[in-house]
XYZ file of C-alpha atoms in Angstrom:
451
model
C -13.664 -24.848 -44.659
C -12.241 -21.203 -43.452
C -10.397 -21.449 -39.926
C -12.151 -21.231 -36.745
C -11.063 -18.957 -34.047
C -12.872 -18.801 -30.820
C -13.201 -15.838 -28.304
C -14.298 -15.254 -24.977
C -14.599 -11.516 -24.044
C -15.863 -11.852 -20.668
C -15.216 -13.778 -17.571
C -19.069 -14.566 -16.632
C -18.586 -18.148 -17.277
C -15.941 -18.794 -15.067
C -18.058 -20.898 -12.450
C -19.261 -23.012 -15.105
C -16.009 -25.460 -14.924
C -14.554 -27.021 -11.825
C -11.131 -26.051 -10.476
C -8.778 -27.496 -13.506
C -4.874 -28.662 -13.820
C -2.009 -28.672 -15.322
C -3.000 -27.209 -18.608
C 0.021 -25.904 -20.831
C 0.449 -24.269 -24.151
C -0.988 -19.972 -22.902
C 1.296 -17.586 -24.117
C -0.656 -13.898 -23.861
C 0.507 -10.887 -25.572
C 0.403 -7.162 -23.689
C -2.056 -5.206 -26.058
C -2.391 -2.098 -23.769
C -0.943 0.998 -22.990
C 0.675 2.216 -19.527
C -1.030 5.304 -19.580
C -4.798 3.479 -20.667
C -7.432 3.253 -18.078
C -8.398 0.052 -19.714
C -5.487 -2.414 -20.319
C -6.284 -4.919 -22.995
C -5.101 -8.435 -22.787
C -4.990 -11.338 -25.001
C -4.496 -14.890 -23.831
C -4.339 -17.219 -25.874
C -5.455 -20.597 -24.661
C -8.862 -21.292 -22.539
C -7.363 -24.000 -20.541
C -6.649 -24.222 -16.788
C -3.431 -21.825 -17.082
C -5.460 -19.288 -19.365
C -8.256 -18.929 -16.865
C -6.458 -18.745 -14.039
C -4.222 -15.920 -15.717
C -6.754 -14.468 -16.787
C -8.567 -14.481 -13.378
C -5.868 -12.862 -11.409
C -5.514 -9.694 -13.620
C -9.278 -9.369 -13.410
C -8.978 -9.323 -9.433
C -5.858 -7.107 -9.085
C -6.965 -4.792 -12.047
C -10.454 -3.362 -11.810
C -10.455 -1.714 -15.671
C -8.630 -4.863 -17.384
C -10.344 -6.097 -20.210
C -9.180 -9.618 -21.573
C -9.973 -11.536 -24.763
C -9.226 -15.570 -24.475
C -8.784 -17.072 -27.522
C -8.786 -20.522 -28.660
C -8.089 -22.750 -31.753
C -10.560 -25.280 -30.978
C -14.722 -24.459 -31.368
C -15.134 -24.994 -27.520
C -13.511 -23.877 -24.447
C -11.566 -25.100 -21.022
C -8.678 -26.919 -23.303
C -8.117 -29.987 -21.496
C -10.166 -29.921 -18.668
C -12.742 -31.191 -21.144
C -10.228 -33.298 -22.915
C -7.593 -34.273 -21.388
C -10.038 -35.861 -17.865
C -10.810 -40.028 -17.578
C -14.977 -39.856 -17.747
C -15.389 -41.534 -14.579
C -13.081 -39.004 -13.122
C -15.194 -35.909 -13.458
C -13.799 -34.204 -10.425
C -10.041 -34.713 -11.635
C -8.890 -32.086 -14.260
C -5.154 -32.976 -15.018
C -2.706 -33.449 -17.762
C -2.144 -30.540 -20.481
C 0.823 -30.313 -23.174
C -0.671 -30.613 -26.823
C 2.096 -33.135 -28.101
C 3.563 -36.516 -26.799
C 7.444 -37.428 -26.552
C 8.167 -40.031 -28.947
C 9.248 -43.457 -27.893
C 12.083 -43.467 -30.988
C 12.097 -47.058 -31.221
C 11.353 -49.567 -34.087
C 8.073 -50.277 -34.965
C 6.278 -47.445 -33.454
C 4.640 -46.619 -36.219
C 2.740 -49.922 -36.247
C -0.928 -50.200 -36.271
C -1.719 -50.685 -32.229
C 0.400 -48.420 -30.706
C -0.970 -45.290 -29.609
C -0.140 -42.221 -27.523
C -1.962 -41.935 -24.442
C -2.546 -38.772 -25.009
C -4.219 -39.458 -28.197
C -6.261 -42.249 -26.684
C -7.532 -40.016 -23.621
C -8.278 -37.218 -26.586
C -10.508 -40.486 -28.245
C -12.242 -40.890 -24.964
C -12.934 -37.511 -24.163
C -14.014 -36.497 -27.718
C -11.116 -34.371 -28.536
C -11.758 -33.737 -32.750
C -8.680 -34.100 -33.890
C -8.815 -37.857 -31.863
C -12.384 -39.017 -33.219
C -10.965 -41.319 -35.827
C -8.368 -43.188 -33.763
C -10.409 -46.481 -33.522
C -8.390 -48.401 -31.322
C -8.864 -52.273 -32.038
C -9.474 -53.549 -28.272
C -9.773 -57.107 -29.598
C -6.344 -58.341 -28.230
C -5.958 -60.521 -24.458
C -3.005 -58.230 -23.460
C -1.948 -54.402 -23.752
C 0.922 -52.852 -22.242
C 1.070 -48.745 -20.995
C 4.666 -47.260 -21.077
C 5.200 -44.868 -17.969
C 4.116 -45.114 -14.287
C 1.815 -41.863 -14.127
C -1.639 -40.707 -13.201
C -2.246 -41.156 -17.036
C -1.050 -44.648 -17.299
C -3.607 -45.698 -14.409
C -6.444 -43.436 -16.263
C -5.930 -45.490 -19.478
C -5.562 -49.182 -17.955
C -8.797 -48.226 -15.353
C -11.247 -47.296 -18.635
C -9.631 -50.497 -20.449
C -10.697 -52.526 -17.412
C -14.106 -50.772 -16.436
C -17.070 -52.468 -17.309
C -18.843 -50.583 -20.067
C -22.197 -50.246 -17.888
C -20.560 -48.525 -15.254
C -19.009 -45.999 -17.950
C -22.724 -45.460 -19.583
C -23.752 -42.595 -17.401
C -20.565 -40.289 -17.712
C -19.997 -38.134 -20.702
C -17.358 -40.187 -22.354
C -18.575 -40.595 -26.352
C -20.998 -42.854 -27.363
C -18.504 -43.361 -30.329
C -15.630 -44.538 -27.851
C -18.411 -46.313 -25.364
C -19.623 -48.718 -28.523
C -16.073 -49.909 -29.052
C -15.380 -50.443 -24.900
C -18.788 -52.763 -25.087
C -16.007 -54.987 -27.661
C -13.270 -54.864 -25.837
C -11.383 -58.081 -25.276
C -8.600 -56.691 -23.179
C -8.013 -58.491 -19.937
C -5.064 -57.596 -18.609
C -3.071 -54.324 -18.090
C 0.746 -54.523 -17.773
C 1.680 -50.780 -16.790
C 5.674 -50.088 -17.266
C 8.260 -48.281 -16.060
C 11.817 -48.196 -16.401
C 12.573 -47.406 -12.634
C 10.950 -49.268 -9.288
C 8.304 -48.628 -6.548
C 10.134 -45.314 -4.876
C 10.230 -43.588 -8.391
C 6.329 -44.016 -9.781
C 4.497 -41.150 -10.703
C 1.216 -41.631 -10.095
C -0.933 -40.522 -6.552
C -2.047 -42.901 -3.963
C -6.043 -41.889 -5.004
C -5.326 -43.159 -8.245
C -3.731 -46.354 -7.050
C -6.164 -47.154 -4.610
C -8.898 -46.724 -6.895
C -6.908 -49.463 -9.426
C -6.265 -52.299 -6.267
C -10.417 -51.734 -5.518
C -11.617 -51.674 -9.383
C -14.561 -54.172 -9.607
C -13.693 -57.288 -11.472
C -9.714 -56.779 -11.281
C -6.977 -58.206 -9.443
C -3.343 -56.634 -8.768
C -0.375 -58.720 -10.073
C 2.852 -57.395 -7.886
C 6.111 -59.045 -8.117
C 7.181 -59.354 -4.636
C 10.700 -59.953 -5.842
C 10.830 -55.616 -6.526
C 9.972 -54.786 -3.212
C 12.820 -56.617 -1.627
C 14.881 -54.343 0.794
C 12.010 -51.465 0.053
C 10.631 -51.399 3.576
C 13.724 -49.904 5.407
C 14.137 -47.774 2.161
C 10.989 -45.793 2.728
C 11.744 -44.441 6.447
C 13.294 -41.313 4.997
C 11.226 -40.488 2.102
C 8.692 -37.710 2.486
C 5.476 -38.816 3.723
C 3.237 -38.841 0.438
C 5.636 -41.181 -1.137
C 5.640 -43.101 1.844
C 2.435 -43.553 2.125
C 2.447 -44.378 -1.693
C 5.029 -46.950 -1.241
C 3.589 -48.666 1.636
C 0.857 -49.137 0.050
C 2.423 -51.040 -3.152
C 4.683 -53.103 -0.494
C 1.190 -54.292 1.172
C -0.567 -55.219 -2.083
C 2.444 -57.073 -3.321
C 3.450 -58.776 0.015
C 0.870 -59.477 2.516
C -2.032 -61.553 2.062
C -5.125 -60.064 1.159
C -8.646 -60.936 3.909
C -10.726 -64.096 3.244
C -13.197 -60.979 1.389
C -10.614 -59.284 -0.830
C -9.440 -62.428 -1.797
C -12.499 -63.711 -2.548
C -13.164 -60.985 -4.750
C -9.997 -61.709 -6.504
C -10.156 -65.138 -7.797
C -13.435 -64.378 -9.710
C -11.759 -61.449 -10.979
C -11.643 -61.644 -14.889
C -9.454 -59.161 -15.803
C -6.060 -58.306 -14.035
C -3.590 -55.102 -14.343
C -0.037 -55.273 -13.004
C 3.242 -52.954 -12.572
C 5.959 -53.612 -14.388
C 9.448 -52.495 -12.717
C 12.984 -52.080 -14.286
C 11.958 -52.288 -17.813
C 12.836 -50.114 -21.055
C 11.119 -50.148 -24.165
C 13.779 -51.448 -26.814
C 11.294 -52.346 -29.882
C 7.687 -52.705 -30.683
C 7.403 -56.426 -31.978
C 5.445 -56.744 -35.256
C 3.247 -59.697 -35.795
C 4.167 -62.221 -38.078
C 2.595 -60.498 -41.168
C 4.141 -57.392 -39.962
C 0.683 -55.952 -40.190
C 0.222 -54.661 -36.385
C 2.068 -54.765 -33.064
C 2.464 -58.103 -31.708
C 4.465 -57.461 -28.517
C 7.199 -55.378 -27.328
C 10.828 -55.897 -26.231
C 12.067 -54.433 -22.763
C 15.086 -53.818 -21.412
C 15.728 -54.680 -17.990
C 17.348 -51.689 -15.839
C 18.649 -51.143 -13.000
C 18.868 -48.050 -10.839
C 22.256 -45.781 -10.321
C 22.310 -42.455 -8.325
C 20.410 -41.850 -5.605
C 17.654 -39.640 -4.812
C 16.259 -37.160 -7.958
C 19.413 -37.791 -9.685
C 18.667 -41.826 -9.916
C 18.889 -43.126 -13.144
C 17.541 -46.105 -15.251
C 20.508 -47.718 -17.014
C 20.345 -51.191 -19.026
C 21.413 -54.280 -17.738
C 22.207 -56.134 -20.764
C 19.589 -58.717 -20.501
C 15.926 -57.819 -22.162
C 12.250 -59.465 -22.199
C 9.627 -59.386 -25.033
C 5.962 -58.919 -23.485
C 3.201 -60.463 -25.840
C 0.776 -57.638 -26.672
C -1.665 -56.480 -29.033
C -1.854 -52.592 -28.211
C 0.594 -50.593 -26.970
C -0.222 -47.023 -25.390
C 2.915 -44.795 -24.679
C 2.597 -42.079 -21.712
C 6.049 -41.394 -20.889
C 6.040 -37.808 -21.014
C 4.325 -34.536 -22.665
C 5.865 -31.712 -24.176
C 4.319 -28.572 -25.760
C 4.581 -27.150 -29.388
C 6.266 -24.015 -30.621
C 3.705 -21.772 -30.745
C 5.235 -18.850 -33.949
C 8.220 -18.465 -34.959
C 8.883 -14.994 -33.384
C 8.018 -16.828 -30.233
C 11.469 -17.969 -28.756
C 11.093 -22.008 -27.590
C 13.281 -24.468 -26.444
C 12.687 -27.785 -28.017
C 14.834 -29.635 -25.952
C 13.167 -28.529 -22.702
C 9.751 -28.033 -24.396
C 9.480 -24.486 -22.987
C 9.473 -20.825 -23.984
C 12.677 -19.742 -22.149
C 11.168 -17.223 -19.616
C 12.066 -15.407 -15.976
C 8.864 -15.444 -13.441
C 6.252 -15.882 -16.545
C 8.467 -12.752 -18.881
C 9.486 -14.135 -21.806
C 13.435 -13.205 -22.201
C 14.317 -10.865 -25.010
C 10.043 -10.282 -25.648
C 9.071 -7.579 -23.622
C 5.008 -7.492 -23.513
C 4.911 -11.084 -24.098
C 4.440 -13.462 -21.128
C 3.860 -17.461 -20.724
C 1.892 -19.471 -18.176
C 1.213 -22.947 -17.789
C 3.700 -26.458 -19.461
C 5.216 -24.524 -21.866
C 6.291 -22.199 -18.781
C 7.768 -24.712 -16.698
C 7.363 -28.362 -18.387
C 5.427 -31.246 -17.809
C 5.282 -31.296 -14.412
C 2.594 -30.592 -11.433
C -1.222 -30.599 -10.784
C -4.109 -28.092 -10.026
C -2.229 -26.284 -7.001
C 0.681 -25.851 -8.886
C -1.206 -24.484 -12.090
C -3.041 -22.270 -10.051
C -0.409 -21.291 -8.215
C 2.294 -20.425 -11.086
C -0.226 -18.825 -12.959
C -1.356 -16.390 -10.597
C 2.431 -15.768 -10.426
C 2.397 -14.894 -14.399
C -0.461 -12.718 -13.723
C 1.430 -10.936 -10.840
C 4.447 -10.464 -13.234
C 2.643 -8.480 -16.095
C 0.936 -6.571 -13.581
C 4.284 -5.638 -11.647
C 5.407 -4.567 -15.607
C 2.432 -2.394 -16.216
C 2.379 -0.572 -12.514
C 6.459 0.116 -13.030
C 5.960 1.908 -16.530
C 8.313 -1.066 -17.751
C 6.123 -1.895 -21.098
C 5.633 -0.143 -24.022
C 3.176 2.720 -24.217
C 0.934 3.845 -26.948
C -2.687 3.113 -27.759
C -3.300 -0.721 -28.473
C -6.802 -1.434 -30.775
C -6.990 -4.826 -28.882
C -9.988 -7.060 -30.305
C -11.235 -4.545 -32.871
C -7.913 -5.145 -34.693
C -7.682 -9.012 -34.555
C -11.867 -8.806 -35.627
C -10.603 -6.906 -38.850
C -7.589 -9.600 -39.390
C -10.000 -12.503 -39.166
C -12.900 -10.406 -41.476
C -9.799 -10.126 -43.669
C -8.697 -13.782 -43.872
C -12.426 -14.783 -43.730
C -12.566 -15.935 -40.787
C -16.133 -16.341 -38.670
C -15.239 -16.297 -34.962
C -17.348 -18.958 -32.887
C -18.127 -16.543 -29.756
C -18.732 -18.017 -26.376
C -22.665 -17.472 -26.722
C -22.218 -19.703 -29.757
C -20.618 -22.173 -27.707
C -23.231 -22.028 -25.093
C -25.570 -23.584 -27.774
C -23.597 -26.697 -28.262
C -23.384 -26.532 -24.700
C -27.115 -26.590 -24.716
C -27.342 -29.183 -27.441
C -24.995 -31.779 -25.848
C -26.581 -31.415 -22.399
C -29.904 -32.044 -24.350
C -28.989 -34.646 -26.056
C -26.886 -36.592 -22.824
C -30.336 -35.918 -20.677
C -32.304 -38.882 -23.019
C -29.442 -40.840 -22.053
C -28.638 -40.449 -18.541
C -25.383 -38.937 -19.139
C -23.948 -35.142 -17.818
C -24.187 -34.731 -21.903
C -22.774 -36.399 -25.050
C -20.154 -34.214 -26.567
C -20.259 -33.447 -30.152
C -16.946 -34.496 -31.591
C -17.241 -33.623 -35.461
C -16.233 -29.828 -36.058
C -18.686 -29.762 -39.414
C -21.675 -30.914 -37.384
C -20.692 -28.138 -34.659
C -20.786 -25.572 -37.603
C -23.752 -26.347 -39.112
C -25.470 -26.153 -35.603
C -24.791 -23.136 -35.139
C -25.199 -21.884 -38.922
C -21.791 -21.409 -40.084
């Protein structure tokens, strides 16, 4: 099958998606002249960052025209793929790679990215064929973030309560099997260093048919710890020490003991090794090390005690970090950092070429700060153009890219094709009850639309 490319070269559907976060990966490439009336710009990537680029030249620039392009045959990146179904209103998370645990046995059959498994979820095509076998008692999530709490709350939802979202049928069929029924969620620091948002935690302590397991034992000394802290992780905090310490009303505890399923936090733990089972066919259970904290403040670190624990488990998701790809080599990255080195959005030693989004600044941040940093991208380019600081001459903009893909034999998928699948997935959720049931297989997308 020829490459796909997909274009959008207006911004009329902009209202159609929900304020979205945190998406990386948009690099855009000046394509116009100083001295045009009509700048053209290319971004490439339809995420969160891309839009929101893309939305600030429009409003500061009355003539600039802008072409979004992206790899995959629909738009909005990750704020379709990268968003727990039950979770609709929450658009986070956005780098399109994982960091590596690097320890034995990761490659076993049962341990997963959490990345990948949101991507399974959400009907990401590249993810469609993960098949995760749920039929294990325990699984353990590495890392303490909003995406660690995502992953362990669809493990723990009861399917029926999933059924009217748009998560897959696909995915949906193998939650109706899952055995899972308990959670451990780990990190290799405590309480005052977790990552995820007092929403998301709340929502876990109140999920129907769970109960919290809290070792009092890591919230020793914590309360006169937290007097300093700024108030969102104080408010965070206090809530854990509550959960883990004081005794829950004659209802909440009620609803407890007939809980059947149970998720708990993990504190001062490393992963070491993924334990294979005694076959060596698939992950059995994984080996921690227990930490303890040095430094104080940002600068605290996570070093080893000496001593470690091995945590019986049949699946294993890892969501310890993100990091974004290079994108070309004539596109200067850092691989350590997982950014395009860059001042303000201006890539250094590129002039024309700019960066928004993850691979601007890393892994790090939500909607606001999306928003925020890309309107600050936008603001940068247009600072360049108004100050005569970019290259002049006449730039062909889409017409040339439309010959190069004619060329290569390439058939664009245009945003009016992609408001039939939108049409076709809405139509074919509707008979279910659901917002719509995404189409996940590339081929079938193509032959839809007569490709």
């Amino acid at each position: 099958m020829a490459p796909r490319c997909w274009r959008w070269w207006h911004w009329s559907a902009w209202p159609r998606i929900r304020p979205p976060s945190a998406r990386s990966t948009l690099s855009f490439r000046r394509q116009f002249s100083t001295q045009e009336k009509t700048p053209k710009i290319c971004v490439v990537g339809s995420g969160p960052a891309g839009f929101y680029t893309a939305q600030h030249l429009l409003k500061h620039h009355s003539q600039a025209h802008v072409d979004i392009y992206e790899k995959q045959l629909m738009p909005f990146g990750l704020v379709r793929f990268g968003v727990a179904p039950d979770h609709p209103e929450v658009k986070s998370y956005g780098a399109e790679d994982h960091q590596a645990l690097e320890i034995p046995g990761e490659e076993l059959p049962g341990v997963f990215s959490a990345r990948a498994f949101v991507g399974w979820y959400n009907g990401l095509p590249e993810n469609r064929e993960l098949a995760p076998d749920l039929s294990c008692d325990t699984a353990v999530i590495l890392g303490q973030g909003n995406v660690a709490l995502d992953v362990a709350r669809i493990l723990l939802t009861p399917p029926e309560h999933l059924e009217k979202t748009d998560i897959t049928e696909a995915a949906l069929g193998v939650l109706r099997q899952n055995r899972v029924k308990t959670v451990w969620i780990v990190g290799r620091r405590g309480p005052l260093q977790v990552a995820f948002t007092i929403k998301e935690l709340r929502e876990m302590i109140q999920l129907p048919g769970t109960r919290p397991i809290l070792d009092p034992a890591d919230f020793l000394g914590l309360q006169d710890r937290i007097k300093e802290v700024p108030r969102p992780r104080k408010r965070l905090t206090e809530l854990l020490l509550r959960t883990a310490t004081e005794q829950p009303g004659m209802e909440e505890a009620a609803r407890q003991t007939s809980a059947s399923r149970a998720w708990g936090l993990r504190f001062f733990r490393s992963p070491q090794q993924v334990l294979p089972s005694p076959e060596g066919r698939r992950a059995a259970g994984i080996r921690l090390a227990v930490t303890r904290l040095e430094g104080v403040g940002e600068a605290t670190q996570a070093v080893p005690t000496g001593d470690v624990e091995d945590l019986p488990c049949g699946l294993v998701l890892s969501s310890v970090g993100y990091k974004s790809r290079p994108i070309d080599p004539s596109v200067p990255f850092d691989p350590k950092l997982g950014v395009i080195p860059n001042t303000e959005g201006r890539v250094v030693d590129v002039p024309g070429l700019y960066c928004s989004g993850w691979v601007k600044r890393g892994p790090t941040g939500v909607i606001a700060t999306t928003m925020t940093d890309s309107f600050l991208t936008g603001q940068s380019l247009l600072q360049d153009l108004k100050a005569g600081l970019l290259p002049s001459g006449p730039r062909p903009g889409y017409t040339a890219i439309q010959a190069l893909l004619s060329l290569r034999g390439v058939r664009p998928v245009s945003f009016s094709d992609w408001e039939k699948l939108d049409a076709e997935e809405v139509a074919r959720g509707r008979g279910t009850g659901k917002p719509r049931e995404k189409l996940v297989d590339p081929q079938e997308m193509l032959q839809l639309l007569g490709h």
